[in-house]
Coordinates of C-alpha atoms in Angstrom, one line a residue:
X1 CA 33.2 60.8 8.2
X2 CA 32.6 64.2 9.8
X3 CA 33.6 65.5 13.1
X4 CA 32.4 68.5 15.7
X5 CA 33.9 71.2 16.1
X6 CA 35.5 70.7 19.5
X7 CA 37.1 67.3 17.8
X8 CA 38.5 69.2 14.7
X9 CA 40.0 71.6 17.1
X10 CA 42.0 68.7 19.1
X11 CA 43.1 67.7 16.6
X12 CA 44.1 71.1 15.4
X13 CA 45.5 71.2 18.5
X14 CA 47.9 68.0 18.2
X15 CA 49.5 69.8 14.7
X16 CA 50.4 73.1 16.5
X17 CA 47.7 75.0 15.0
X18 CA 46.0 78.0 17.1
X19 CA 42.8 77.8 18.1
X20 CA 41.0 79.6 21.3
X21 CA 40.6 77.7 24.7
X22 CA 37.4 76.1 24.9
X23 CA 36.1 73.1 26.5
X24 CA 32.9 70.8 25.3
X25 CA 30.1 70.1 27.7
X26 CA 27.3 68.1 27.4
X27 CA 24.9 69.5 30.3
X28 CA 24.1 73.6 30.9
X29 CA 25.8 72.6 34.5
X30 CA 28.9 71.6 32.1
X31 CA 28.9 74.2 30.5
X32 CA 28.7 76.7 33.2
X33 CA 32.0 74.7 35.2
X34 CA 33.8 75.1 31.5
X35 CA 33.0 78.7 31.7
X36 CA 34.4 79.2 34.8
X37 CA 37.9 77.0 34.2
X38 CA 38.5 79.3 31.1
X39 CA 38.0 82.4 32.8
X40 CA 37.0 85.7 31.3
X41 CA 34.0 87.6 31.3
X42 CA 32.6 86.7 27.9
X43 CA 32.2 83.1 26.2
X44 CA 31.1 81.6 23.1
X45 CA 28.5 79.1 23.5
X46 CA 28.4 77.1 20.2
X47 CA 26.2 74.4 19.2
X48 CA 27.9 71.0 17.7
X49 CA 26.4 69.4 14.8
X50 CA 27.8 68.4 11.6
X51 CA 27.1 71.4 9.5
X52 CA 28.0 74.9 8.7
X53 CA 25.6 77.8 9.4
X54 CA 25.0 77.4 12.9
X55 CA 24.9 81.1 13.7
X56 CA 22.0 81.8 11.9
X57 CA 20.3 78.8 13.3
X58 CA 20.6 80.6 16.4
X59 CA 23.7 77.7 17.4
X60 CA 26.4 80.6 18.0
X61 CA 26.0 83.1 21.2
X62 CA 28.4 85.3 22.5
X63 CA 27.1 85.4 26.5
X64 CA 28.6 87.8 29.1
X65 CA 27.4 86.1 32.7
X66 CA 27.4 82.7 34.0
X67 CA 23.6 82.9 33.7
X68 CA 23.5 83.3 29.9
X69 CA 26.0 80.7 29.8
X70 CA 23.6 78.1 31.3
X71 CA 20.6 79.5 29.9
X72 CA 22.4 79.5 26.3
X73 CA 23.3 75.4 26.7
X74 CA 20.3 75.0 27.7
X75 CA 18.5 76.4 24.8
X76 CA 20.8 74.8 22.6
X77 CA 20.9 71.0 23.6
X78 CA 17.4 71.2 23.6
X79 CA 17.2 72.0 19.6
X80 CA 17.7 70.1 16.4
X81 CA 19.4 72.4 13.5
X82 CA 18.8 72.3 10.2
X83 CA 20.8 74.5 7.4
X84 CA 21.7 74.6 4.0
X85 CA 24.4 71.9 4.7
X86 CA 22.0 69.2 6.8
X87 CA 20.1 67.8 3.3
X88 CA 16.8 68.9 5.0
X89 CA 17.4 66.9 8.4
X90 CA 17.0 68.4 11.9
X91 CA 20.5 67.5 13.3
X92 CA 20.2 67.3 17.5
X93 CA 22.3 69.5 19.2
X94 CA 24.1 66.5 21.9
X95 CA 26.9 69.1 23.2
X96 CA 28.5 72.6 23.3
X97 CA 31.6 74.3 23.1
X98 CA 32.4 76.9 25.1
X99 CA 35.4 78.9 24.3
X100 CA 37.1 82.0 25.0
X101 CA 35.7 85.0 23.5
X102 CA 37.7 86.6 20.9
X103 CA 38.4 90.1 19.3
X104 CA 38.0 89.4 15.7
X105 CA 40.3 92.2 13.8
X106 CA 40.0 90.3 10.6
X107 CA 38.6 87.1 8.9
X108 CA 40.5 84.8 6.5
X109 CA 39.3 81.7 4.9
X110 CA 41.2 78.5 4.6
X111 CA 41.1 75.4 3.1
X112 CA 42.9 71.9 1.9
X113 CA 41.2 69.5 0.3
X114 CA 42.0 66.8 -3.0
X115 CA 42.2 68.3 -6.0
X116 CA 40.8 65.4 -8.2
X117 CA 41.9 67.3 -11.7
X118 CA 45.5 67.7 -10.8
X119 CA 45.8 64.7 -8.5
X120 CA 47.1 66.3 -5.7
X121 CA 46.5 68.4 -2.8
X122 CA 45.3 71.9 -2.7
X123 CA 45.2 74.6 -0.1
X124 CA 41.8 77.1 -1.0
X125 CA 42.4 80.3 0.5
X126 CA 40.4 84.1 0.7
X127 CA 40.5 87.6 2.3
X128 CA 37.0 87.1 2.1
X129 CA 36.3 85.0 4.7
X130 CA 33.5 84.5 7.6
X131 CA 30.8 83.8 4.4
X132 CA 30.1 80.7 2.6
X133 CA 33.2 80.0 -0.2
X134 CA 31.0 79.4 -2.5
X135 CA 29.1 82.6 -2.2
X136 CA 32.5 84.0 -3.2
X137 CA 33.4 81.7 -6.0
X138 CA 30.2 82.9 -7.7
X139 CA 30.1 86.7 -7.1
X140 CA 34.4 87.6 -6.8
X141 CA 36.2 84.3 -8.1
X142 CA 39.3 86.9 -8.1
X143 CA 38.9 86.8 -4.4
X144 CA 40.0 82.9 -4.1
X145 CA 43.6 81.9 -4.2
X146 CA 44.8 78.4 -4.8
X147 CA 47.8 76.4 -4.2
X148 CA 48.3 73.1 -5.5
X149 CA 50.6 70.9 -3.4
X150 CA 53.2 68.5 -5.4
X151 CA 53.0 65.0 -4.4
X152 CA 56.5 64.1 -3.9
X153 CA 57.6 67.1 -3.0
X154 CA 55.4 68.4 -0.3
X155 CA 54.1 71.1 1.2
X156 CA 57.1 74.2 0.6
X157 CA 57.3 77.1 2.4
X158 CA 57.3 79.5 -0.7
X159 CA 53.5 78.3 -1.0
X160 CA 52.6 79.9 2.1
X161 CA 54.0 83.1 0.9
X162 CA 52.2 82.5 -2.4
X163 CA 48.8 82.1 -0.5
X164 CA 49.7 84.9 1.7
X165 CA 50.6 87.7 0.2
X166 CA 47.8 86.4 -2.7
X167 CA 45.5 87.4 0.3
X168 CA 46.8 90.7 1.1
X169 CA 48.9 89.2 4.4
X170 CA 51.4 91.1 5.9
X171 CA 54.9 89.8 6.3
X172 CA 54.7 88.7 10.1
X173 CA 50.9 87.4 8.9
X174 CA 52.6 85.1 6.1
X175 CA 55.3 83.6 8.6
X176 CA 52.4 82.6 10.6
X177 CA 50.2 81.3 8.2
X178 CA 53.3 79.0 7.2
X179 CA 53.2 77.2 10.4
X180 CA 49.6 77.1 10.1
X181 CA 49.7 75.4 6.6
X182 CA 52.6 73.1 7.6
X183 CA 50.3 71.8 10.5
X184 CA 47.2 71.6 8.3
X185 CA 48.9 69.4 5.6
X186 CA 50.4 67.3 7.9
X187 CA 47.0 66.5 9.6
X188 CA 45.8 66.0 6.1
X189 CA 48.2 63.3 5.2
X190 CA 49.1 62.1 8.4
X191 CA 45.1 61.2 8.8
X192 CA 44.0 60.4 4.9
X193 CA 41.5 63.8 5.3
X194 CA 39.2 64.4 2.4
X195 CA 38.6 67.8 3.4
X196 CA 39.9 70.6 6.3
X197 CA 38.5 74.0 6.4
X198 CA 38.9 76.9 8.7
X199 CA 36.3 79.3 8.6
X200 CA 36.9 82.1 9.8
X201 CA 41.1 82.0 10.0
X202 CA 41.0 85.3 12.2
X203 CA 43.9 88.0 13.1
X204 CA 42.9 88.8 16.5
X205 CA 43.2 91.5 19.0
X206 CA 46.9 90.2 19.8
X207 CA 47.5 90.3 15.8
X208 CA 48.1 86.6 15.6
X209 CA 46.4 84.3 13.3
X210 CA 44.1 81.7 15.3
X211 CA 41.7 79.1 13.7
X212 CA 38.5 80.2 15.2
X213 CA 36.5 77.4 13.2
X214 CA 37.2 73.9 12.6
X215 CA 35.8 71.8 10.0
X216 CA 37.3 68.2 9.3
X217 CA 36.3 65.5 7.1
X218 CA 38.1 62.0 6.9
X219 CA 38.2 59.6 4.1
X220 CA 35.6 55.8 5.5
X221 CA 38.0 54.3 3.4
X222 CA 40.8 55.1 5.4
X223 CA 39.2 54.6 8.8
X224 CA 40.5 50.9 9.4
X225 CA 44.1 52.9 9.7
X226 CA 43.0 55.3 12.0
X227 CA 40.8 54.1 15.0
X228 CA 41.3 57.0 17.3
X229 CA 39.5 58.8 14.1
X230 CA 36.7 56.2 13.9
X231 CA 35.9 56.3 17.3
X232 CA 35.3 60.1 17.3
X233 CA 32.4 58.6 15.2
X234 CA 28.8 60.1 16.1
X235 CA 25.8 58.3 14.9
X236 CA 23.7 60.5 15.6
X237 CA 24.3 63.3 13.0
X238 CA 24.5 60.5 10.2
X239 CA 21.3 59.3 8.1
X240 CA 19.9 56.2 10.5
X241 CA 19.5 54.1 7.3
X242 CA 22.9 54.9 6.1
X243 CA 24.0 54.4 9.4
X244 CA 22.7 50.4 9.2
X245 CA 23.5 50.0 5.5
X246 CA 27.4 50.7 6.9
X247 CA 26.9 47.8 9.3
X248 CA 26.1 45.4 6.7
X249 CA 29.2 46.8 4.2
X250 CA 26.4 48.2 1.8
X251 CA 26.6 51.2 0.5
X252 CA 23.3 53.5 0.5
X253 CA 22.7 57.1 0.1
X254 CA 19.1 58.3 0.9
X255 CA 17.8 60.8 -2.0
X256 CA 14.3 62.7 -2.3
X257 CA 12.3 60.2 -4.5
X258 CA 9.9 57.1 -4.4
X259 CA 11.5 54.5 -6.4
X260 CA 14.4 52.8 -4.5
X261 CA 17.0 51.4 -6.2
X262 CA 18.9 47.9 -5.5
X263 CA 22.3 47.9 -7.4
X264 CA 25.3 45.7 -7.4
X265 CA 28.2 48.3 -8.7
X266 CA 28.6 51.9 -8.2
X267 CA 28.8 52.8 -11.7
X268 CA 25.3 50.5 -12.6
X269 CA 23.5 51.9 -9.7
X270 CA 24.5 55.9 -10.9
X271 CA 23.6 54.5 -14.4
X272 CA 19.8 52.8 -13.0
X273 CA 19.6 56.3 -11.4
X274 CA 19.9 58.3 -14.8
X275 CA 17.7 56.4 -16.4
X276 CA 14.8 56.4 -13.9
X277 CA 15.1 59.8 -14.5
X278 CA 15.1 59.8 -17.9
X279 CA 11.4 58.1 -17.7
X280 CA 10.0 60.4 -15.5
X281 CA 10.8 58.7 -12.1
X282 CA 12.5 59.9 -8.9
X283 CA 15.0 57.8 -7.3
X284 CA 14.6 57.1 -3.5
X285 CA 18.4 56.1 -2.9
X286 CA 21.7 55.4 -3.8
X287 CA 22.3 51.2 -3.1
X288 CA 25.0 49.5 -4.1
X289 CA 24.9 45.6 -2.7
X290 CA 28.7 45.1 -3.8
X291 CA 29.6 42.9 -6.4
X292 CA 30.0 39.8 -4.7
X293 CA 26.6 40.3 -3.1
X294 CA 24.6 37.1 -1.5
X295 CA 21.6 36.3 -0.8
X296 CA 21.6 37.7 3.1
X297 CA 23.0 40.9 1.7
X298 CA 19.9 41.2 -0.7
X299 CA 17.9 40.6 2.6
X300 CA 19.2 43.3 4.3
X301 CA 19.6 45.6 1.6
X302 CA 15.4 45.2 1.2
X303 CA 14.8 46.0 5.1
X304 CA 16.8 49.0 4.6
X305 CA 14.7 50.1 1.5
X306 CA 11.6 49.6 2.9
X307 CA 12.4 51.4 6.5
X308 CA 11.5 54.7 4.1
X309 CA 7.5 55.3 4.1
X310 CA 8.5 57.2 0.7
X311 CA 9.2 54.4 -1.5
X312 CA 6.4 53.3 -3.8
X313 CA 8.8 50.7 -6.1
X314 CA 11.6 49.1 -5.8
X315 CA 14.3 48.4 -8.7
X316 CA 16.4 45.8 -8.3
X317 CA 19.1 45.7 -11.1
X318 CA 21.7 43.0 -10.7
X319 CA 24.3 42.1 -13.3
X320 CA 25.8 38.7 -12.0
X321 CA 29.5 38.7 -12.9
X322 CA 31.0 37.9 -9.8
X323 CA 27.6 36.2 -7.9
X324 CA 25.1 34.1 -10.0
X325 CA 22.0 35.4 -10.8
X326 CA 20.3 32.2 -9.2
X327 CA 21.9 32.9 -6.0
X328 CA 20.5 36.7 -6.4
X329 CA 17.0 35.8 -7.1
X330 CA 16.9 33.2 -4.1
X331 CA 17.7 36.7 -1.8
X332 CA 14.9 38.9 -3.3
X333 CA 12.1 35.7 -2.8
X334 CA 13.4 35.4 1.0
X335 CA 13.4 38.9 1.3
X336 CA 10.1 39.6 -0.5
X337 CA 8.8 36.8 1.8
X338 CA 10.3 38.1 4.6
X339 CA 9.8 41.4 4.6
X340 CA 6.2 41.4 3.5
X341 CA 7.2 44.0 0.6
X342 CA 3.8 45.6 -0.4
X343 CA 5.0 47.8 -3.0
X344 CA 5.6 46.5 -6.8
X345 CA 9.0 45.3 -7.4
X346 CA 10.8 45.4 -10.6
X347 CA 13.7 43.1 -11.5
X348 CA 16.0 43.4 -14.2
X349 CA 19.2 40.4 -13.9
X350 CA 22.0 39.5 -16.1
X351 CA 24.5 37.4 -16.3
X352 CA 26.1 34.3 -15.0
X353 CA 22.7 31.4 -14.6
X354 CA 20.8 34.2 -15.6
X355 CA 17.8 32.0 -16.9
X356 CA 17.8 29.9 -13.8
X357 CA 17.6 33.1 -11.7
X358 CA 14.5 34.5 -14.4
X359 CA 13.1 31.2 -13.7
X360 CA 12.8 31.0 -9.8
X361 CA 11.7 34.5 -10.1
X362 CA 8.6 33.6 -12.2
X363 CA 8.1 30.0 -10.3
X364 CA 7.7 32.2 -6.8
X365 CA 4.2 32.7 -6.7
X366 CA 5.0 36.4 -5.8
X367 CA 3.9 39.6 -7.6
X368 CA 7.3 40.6 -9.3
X369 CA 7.6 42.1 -12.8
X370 CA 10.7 41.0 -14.7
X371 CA 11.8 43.1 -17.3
X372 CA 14.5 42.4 -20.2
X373 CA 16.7 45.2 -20.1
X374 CA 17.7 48.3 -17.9
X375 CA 15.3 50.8 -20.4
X376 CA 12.9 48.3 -20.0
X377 CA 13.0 48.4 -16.4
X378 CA 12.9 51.5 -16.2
X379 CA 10.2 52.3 -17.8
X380 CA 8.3 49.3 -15.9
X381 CA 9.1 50.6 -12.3
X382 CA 8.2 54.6 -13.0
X383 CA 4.5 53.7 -14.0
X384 CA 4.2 51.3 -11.2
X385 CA 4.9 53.8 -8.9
X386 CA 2.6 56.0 -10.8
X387 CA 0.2 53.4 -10.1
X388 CA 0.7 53.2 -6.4
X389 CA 0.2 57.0 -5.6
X390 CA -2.7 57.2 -7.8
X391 CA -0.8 58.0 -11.1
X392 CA 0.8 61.0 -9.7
X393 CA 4.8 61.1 -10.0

């Protein structure tokens, strides 16, 4: 799960790490009466969506009257953004945050996130900071400095020093950043985070470090522990279909291609993907049903497949170890007679009742192809969708 800017920051906030006054608004009329409860002569009107690279989107102005403030809001909650972190989508712009404007002496990147080799957690940082990170990893690696956090242990304060002066920090820099990394890891822990990043840590015109950006991302696994995090939730920056497929515990990731896939098993469903590739295909999604999957579940997994005007096949590959295969082909015929699918539909099963389930399949009257195997199917579903554009992949 992700979260705005103006959320990160209260949060931020909550550990005792600096960030700039600013209020959210939802309304140029809001944003003009936050403007004038900060004070100042200058603002930052910033756009909230889910991604990085606002500014060049035209989502970040620094405004100098009241007029520019409103006129600035305006623009903005009237536009969708799309960067290089939105996967293509035009993500609507639903609220501001309008913050003090401030003197930027110097900008510092920061990060903690998991570190999945070593097991534990790792605080990113660079001098280089105000870019994208990875833009730096791939033209001055040197540049990054890491800090890998020991599990039992904890956060020390001898890391901070490491990070600091690894960046170039002064002395009264480094004591600050300690406080700063104390409070990030705590919010890390405290609220099972996958990922916090400030971009750009600044010194500013007072010489004090101050998170001017705010990016957080929470584990969905950890949400049931944390419903003051899950009800920062917004909708509206998520994928709609993942958004359903949530509501029905399935888990679906919408991809570029035309042949969706229905899975039961995370590993089988990355597996069906590889190998619709490796014929020649282009997988439309990411679907795993679960392994105890039903019949309803197979249902609802179809609507959500077929609310996509790209997919030109369906793949369903079930491997019934938990859930009978019988009970798994009674799903796809209520669903396929549900639904009204009117694309081909290739169905690979396996396992427990696995001829009973083959047998109601070929019994249904419907247009399904069975295959034998996962190659097989494969190969089956990527020249049926050939078929249904024409021949062209």
């Amino acid at each position: 799960m992700n979260f705005h800017e103006y959320q990160a920051k209260e949060l931020f906030s909550a550990y005792g790490i600096p960030v700039p006054p600013g209020i959210m608004a939802r309304s140029p009329d809001g944003a003009v009466a936050a403007a004038r409860e900060l004070g100042g002569s200058q603002w930052v009107v910033k756009a909230q969506v889910h991604a990085g690279g606002r500014g060049k989107a035209g989502g970040v102005k620094l405004v100098s009257s009241l007029d520019a403030v409103k006129s600035e809001s305006e623009r903005m909650l009237n536009m969708k953004i799309s960067t290089y972190q939105t996967g293509g989508r035009a993500l609507p712009v639903d609220s501001v945050l309008v913050a003090e404007a401030t003197d930027i002496e110097t900008e510092i990147y920061l990060s903690v996130l998991v570190d999945r080799v070593n097991r534990c957690v790792m605080f990113m940082g660079s001098a280089a900071g105000g870019v994208d990170i990875e833009q730096v990893a791939q033209t001055d690696p040197d540049k990054i400095v890491t800090v890998q956090v020991d599990n039992t242990s904890g956060f020390q304060p001898f890391q901070a020093r490491q990070m600091g002066f690894g960046m170039g920090l002064s002395a009264h820099h480094v004591k600050q950043l300690q406080k700063i990394m104390q409070g990030l890891y705590r919010l890390f822990v405290d609220k099972d985070l996958s990922l916090v990043e400030v971009n750009p840590l600044i010194i500013d015109g007072d010489n004090n470090l101050v998170a001017l950006d705010a990016k957080i991302n929470a584990d969905d696994n950890a949400l049931f522990r944390h419903p003051d995090l899950a009800s920062m939730r917004d909708e509206s920056q998520e994928d709609p279909t993942e958004v359903a497929a949530s509501r029905h515990d399935l888990n679906y990731v919408t991809l570029d291609g035309n042949i969706a896939c229905m899975v039961n098993g995370a590993g089988l469903a990355m597996a069906t993907m590889d190998v619709i590739k490796l014929n020649g295909g282009e997988p439309a999604n990411f679907l795993d049903v679960g392994g105890g999957t039903n019949a309803e579940r197979v249902e609802e997994a179809f609507k959500l497949i077929l609310s996509s005007d790209r997919v030109e096949a369906i793949l369903v590959n079930i491997f019934g170890g938990i859930v009978r295969c019988d009970l798994i082909a009674e799903g796809i015929i209520n669903a396929v007679q549900e639904v009204g699918v009117s694309v081909p539909v290739v169905v690979r099963l396996e396992g427990t009742n696995v001829d009973q389930g083959r047998q109601m399949l070929d019994e249904s009257g419907l247009a399904l192809i069975s295959a034998k195997d996962l190659n097989d199917a494969a190969q089956k579903v990527v020249a049926a969708a050939k078929g249904a554009n024409g021949g062209e992949q």
